[in-house]
Short mmCIF file of C-alpha atoms in Angstrom, two decimals:
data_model
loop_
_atom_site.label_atom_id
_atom_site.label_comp_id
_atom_site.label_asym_id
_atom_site.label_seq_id
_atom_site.Cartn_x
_atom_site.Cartn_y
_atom_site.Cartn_z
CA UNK A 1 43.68 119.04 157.25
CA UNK A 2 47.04 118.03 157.32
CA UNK A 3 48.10 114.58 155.80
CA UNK A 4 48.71 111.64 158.09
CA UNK A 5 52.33 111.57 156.61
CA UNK A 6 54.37 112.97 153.11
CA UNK A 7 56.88 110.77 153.06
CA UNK A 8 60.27 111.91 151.42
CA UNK A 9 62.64 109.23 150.36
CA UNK A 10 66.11 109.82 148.75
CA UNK A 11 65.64 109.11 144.82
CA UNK A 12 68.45 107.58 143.00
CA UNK A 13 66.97 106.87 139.89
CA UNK A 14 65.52 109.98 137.54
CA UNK A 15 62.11 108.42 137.95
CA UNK A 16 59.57 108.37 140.03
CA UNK A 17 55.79 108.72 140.79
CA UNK A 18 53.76 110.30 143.49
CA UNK A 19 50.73 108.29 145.00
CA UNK A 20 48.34 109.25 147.84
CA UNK A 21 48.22 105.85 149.68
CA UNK A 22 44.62 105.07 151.10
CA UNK A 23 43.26 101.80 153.04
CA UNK A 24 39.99 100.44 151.81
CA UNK A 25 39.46 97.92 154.06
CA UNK A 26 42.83 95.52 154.64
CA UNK A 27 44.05 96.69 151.37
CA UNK A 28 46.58 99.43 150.81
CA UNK A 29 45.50 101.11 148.00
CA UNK A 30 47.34 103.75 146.37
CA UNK A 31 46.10 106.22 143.42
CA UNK A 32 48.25 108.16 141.59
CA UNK A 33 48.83 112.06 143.37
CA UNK A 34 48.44 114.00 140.05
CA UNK A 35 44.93 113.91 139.50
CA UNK A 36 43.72 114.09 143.39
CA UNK A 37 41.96 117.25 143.67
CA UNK A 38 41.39 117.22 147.47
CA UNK A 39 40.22 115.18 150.17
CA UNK A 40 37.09 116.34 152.55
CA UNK A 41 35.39 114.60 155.04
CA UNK A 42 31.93 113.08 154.09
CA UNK A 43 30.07 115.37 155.73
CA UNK A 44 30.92 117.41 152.66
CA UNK A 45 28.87 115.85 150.18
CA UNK A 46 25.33 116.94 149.55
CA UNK A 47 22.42 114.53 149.83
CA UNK A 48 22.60 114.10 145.91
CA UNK A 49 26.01 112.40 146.65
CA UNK A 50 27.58 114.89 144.01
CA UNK A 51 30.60 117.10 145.82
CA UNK A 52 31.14 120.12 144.77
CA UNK A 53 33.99 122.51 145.01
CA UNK A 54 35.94 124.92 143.49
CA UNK A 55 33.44 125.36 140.82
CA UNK A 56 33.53 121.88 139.64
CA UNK A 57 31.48 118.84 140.39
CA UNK A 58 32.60 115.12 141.26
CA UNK A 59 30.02 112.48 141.09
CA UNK A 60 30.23 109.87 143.38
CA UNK A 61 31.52 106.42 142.67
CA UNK A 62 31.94 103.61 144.81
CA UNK A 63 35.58 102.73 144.50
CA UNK A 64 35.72 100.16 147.41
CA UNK A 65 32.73 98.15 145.44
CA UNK A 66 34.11 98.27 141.81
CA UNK A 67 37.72 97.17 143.31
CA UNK A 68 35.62 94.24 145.17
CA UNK A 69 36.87 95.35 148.13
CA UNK A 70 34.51 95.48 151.26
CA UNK A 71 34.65 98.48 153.30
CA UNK A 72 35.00 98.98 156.89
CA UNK A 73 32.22 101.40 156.97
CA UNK A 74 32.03 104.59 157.93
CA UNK A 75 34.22 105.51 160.33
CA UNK A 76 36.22 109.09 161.77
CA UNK A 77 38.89 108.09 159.67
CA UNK A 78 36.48 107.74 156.59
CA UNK A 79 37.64 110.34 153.56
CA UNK A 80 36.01 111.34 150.34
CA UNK A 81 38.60 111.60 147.63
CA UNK A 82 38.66 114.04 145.02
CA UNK A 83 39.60 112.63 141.82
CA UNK A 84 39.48 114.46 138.35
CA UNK A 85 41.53 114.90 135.18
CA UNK A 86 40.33 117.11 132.29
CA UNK A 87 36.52 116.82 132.58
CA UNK A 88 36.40 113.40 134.20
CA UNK A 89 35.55 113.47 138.02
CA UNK A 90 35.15 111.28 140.48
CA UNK A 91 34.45 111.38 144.58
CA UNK A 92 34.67 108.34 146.44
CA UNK A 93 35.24 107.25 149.74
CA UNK A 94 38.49 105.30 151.23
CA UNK A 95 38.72 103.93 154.90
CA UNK A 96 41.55 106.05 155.85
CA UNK A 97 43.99 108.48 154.25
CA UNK A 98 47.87 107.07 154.77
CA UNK A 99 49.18 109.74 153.12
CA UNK A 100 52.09 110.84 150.57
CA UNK A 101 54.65 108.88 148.94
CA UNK A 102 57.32 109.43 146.08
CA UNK A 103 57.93 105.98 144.81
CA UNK A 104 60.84 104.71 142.26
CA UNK A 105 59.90 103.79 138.90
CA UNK A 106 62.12 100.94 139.35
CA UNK A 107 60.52 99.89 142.86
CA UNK A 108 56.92 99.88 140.83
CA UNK A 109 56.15 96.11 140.01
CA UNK A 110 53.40 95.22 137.53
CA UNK A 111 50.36 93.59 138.33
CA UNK A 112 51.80 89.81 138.28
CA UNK A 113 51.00 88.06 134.73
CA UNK A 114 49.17 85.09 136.54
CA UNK A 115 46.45 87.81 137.35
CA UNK A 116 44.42 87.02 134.60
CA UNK A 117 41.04 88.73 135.08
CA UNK A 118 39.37 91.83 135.05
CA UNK A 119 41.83 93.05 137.91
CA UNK A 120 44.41 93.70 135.15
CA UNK A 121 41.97 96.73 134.07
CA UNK A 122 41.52 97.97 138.03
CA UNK A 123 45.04 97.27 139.21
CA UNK A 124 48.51 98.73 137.23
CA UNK A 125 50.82 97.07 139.98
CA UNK A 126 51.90 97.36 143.12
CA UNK A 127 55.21 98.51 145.65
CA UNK A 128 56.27 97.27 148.62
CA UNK A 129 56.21 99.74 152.08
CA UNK A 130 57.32 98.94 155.26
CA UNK A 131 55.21 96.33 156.34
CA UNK A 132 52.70 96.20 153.76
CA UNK A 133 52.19 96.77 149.66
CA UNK A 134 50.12 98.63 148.33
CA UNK A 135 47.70 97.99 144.97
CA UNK A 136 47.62 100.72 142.75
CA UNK A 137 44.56 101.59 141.43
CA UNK A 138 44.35 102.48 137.84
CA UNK A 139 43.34 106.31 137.44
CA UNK A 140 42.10 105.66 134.08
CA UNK A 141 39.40 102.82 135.27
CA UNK A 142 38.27 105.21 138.02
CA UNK A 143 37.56 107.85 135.87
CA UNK A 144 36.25 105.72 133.06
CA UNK A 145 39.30 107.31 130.55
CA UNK A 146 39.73 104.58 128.02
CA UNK A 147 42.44 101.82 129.34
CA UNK A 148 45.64 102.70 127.79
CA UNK A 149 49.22 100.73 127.57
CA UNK A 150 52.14 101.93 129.91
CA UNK A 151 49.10 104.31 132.16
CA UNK A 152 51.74 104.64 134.88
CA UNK A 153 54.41 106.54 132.53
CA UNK A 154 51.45 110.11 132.41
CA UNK A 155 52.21 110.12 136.00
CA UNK A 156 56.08 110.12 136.15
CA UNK A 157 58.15 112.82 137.20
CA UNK A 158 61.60 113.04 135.39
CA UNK A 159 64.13 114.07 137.81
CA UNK A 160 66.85 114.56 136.14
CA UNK A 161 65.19 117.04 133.28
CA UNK A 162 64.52 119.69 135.68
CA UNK A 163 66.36 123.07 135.62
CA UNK A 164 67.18 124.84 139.09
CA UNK A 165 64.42 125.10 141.42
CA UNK A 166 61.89 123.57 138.66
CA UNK A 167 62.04 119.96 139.92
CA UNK A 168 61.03 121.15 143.64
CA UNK A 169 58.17 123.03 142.76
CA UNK A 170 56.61 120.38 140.78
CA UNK A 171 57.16 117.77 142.67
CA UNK A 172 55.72 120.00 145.93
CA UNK A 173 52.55 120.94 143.61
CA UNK A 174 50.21 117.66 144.91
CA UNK A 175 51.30 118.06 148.48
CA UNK A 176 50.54 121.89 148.45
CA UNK A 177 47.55 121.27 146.80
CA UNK A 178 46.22 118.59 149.47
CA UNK A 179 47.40 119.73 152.43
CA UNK A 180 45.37 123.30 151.52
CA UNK A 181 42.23 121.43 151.27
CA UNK A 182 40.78 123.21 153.96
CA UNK A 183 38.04 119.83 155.58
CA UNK A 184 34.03 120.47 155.96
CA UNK A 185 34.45 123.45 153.43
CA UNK A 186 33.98 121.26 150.34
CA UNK A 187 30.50 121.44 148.70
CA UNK B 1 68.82 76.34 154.66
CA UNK B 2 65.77 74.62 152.83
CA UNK B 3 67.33 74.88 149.68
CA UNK B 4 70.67 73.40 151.03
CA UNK B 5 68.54 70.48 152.43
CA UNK B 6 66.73 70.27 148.94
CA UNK B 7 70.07 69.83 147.50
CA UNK B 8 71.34 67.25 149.80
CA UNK B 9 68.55 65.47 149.43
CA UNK B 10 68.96 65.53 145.83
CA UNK B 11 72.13 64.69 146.07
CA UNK B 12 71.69 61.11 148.11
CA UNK B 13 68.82 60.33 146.23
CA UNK B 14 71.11 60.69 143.02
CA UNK B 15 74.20 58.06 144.17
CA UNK B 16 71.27 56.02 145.15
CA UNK B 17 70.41 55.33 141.30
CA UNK B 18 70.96 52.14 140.18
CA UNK B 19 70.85 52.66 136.74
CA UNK B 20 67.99 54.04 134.05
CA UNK B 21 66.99 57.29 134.25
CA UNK B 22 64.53 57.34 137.20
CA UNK B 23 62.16 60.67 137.41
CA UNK B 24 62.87 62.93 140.27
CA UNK B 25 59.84 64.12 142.39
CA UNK B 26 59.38 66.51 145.16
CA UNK B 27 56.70 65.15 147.06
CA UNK B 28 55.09 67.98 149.65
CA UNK B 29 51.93 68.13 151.43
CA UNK B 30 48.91 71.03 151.18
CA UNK B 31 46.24 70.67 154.26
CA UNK B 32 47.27 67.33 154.74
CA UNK B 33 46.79 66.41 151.28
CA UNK B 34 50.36 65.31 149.35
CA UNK B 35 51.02 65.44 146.06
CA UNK B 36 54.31 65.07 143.78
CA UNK B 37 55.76 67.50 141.09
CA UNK B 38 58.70 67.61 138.69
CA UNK B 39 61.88 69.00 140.28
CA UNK B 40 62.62 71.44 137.45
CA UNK B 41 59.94 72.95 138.11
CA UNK B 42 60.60 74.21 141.79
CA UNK B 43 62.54 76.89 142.30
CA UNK B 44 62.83 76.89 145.96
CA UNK B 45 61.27 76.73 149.64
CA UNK B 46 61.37 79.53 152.44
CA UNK B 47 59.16 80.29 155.09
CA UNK B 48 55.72 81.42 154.65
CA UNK B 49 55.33 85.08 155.86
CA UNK B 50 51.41 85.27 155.24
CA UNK B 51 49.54 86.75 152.12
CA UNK B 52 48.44 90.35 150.94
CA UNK B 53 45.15 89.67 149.65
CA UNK B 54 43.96 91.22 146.20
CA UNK B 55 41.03 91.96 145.01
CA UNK B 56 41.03 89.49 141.77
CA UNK B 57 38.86 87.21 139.65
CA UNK B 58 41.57 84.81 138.28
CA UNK B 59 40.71 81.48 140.20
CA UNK B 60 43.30 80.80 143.15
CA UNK B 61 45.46 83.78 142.45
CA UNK B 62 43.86 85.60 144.85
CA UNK B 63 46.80 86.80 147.23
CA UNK B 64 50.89 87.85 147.34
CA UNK B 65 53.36 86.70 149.25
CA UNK B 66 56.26 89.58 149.93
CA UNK B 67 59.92 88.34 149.14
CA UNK B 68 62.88 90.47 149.33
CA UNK B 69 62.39 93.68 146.87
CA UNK B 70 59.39 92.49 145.45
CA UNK B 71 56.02 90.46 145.68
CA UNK B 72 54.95 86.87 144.35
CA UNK B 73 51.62 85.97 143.52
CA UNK B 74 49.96 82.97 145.18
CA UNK B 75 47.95 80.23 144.34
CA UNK B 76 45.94 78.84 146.24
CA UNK B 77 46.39 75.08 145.81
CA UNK B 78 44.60 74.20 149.47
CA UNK B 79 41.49 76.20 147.99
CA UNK B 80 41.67 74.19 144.36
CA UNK B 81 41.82 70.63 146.17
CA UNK B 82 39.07 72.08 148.45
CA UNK B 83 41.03 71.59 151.76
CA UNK B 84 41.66 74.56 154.60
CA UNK B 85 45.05 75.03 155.45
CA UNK B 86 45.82 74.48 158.94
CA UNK B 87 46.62 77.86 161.04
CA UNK B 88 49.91 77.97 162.26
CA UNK B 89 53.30 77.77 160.80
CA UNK B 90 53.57 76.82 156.89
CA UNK B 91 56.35 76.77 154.17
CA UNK B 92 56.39 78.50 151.29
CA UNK B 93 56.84 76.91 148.07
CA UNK B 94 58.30 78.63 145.00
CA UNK B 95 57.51 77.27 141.51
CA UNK B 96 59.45 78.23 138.22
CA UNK B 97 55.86 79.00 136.28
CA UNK B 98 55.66 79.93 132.70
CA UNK B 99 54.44 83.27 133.63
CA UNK B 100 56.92 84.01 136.43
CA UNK B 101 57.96 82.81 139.88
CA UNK B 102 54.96 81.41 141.77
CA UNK B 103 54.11 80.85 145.39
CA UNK B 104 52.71 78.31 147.11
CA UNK B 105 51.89 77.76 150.63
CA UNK B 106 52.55 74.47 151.91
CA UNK B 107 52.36 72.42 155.23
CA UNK B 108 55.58 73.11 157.36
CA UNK B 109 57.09 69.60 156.14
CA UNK B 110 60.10 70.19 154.43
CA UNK B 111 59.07 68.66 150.74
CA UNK B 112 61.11 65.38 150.81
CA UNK B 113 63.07 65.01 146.93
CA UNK B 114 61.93 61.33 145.97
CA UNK B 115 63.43 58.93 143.11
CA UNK B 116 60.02 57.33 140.74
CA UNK B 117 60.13 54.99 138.24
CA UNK B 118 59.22 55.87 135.18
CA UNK B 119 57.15 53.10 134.55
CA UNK B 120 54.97 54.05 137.89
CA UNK B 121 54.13 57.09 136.26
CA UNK B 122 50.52 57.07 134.67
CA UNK B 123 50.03 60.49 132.57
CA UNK B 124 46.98 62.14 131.66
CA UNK B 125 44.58 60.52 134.37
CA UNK B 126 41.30 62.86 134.32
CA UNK B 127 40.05 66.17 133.00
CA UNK B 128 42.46 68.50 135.12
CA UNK B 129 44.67 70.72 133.15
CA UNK B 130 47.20 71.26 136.58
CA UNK B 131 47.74 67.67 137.32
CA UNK B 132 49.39 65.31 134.94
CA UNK B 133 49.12 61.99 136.23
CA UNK B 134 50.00 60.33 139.00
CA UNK B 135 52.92 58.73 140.07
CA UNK B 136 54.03 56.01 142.76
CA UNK B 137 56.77 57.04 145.46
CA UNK B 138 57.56 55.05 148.49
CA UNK B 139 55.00 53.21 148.21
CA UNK B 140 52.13 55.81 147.80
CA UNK B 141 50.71 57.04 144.93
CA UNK B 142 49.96 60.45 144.67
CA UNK B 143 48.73 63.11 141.79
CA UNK B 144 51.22 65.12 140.18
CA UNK B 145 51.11 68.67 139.73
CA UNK B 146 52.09 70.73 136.60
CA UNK B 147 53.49 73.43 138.62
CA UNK B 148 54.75 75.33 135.61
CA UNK B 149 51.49 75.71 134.08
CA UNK B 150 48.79 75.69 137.53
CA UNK B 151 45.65 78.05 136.61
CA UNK B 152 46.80 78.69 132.67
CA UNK B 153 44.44 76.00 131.65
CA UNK B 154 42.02 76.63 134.14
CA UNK B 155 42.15 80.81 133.99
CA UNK B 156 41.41 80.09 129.97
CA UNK B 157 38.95 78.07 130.54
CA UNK B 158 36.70 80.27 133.08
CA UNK B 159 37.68 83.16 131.18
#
C-alpha cells in the first residue's frame, strides 16, 4: 500500500520534523513519522483487538475517543496505525491516511496558551497545510511515555549535521518503512 | 480596510472631545447581543474565514481561526452569553489577550469606536470575571468585556 501522498517541500531552515497526517473525523491529525511502525487495514487485527506483526504486538487503543474526537466509522478508507517506541505499542484506528509530510521547525506552532485543559497533554501544536491545519498528537500521551517538556525536539531531524548521503537516507527511513507495509499481511 | 475605518473612526471621535478625558469604547455586536470593550485592548478586525475545531476542555476555546502563517485560538463569546451566531457572513475580531492574540467572531457590523463618560461607567457589576461593568454609549448601556483577560478567570475557576 502506497501512501495517499509524501509530500517533499524545499527546507530552508536545518530543522524539521516528519509527521504522517491522518483525519479522525473533521480533524487533521498528525503524529509524529518516527515511531509509526506500519499501517494495515483493519481486517488485520485479530478478534482480541491486539495486532501483531513482525514479531511484536500492539494493543489497541482508541485514539479518536481519548482525543474526544468522534469518528466517522468504519469506512474503506479506515486504517489501523502502528505506533511503538522501545517497548510501548499502540494500534489504533484513524478515518483516513493523508499521508507524508516534512514540516519546518519554525512552521510548528504550539498548542495556543489559552488552551488550558487536559488538551495541553494530547495536543503539542499544530501547522498550517493548504487548506487546513493539522493537530499534532502527542506521541508520548499515546503511548502512555511520561509527558515530557520540548516532546517535539526527539523527533527533529537536523539538516544541516548530516555528512554526504547521510541526511537522505534518514530522512527516507519512515517513508521506506511505510510504504513496504505490505496491507492484509499484518497479524 | 477595517482597521483604516477603526482609525478614522477613532480619529473623529477624538476632535470631537470637549475636554476631560472621556473613555474610548468599541462597541460590537455577538448574535445580536452588543457589548463594549476598552480600545487598547483590540488589536484589530478582518473577516471571519470559519473555525478549525479542536478537541479541548478549556471553556469557549474550543476552535482556531487561520491567519496568515499561523493560527489564532477562538473564543467563543456567542456560546458564553448563550446566543447562536447567525449563519452567514461574520467579522472577526482580534483581541490583544494576556496570553496572546485572540479571536473573536463577531456579527458582520463593523464595531463602531464610541466616546463614554467616565462617570457612566459602573465597574464591578456581578460575579463575572470577563465583564467589568457596564458602561453607557449613545444612549444604551451595555456590559463591558475584559477582552484581555476572557476565560483566565473562568478556565481557573473550572479547572
Amino acid at each position: 500500500m502506497g501512501l495517499r501522498q509524501s509530500q517533499t517541500v524545499t527546507l530552508t531552515s536545518s530543522q524539521a520534523v516528519r509527521f504522517l497526517v491522518t483525519l479522525i473525523g473533521d480533524s487533521s491529525i498528525a503524529l509524529p513519522a518516527q515511531w509509526v511502525r506500519g499501517i494495515v487495514i483493519p481486517t488485520s487485527v485479530g478478534r482480541d483487538g491486539v495486532l501483531t506483526w513482525a514479531d511484536a504486538s500492539y494493543e489497541p487503543s482508541d485514539l479518536a475517543g481519548r482525543l474526544k474526537l468522534a469518528s466517522q466509522g468504519r469506512s474503506a478508507e479506515t486504517r489501523v496505525v502502528l505506533y511503538g517506541h522501545d517497548h510501548q505499542r499502540r494500534s489504533f484506528a484513524v478515518d483516513r491516511v493523508v499521508g507524508i509530510v516534512d514540516v519546518e521547525r519554525t512552521m510548528i506552532q504550539p498548542l495556543p496558551a489559552h488552551f488550558r485543559g487536559a488538551e495541553r497533554d494530547r495536543l503539542l501544536g499544530l501547522f498550517a497545510e493548504k487548506d487546513s491545519v493539522a493537530l499534532i498528537a502527542n506521541p508520548f500521551w499515546i503511548l502512555d511515555f511520561p509527558s515530557r517538556k520540548n516532546a517535539l525536539d526527539v523527533f527533529v531531524l537536523c539538516l544541516s549535521e548530516h555528512r554526504s548521503g547521510e541526511t537522505e537516507g534518514r530522512l527516507q527511513l519512515p517513508v521506506a518503512t511505510l510504504d513496504a507495509v505490505p496491507v492484509g499481511h499484518a497479524g | 480596510m477595517l482597521r483604516g475605518q477603526l482609525r478614522k473612526q477613532e480619529t473623529t471621535a477624538t476632535r470631537g472631545t470637549g475636554g476631560g478625558r472621556p473613555q474610548h469604547m468599541v462597541v460590537f455586536a455577538v448574535a445580536g447581543k452588543r457589548m463594549a470593550a476598552r480600545t487598547e485592548e483590540v488589536a484589530g478586525v478582518v473577516s471571519w474565514t470559519g473555525a478549525i475545531p479542536v478537541p479541548s476542555e478549556t471553556p469557549f476555546v474550543t476552535s482556531l481561526v487561520r491567519q496568515e502563517e499561523g493560527c489564532l485560538p477562538v473564543f467563543d463569546l456567542a456560546e458564553k452569553f448563550k446566543r447562536t451566531m447567525r449563519e452567514g457572513e461574520s467579522l472577526c475580531l482580534v483581541v490583544k489577550h494576556v496570553d496572546g492574540p485572540l479571536a473573536i467572531r463577531i456579527d458582520p457590523e463593523v464595531p463602531s469606536l464610541q466616546m463614554v463618560s467616565r462617570s457612566s461607567i459602573q465597574y464591578h457589576i456581578g460575579d463575572d470575571p470577563d465583564c467589568a461593568g457596564l458602561c453607557v454609549a449613545a444612549g444604551e448601556q451595555l456590559p463591558i468585556i475584559n477582552l484581555a483577560t476572557l476565560g483566565v478567570s473562568s478556565s481557573r475557576h473550572a479547572g
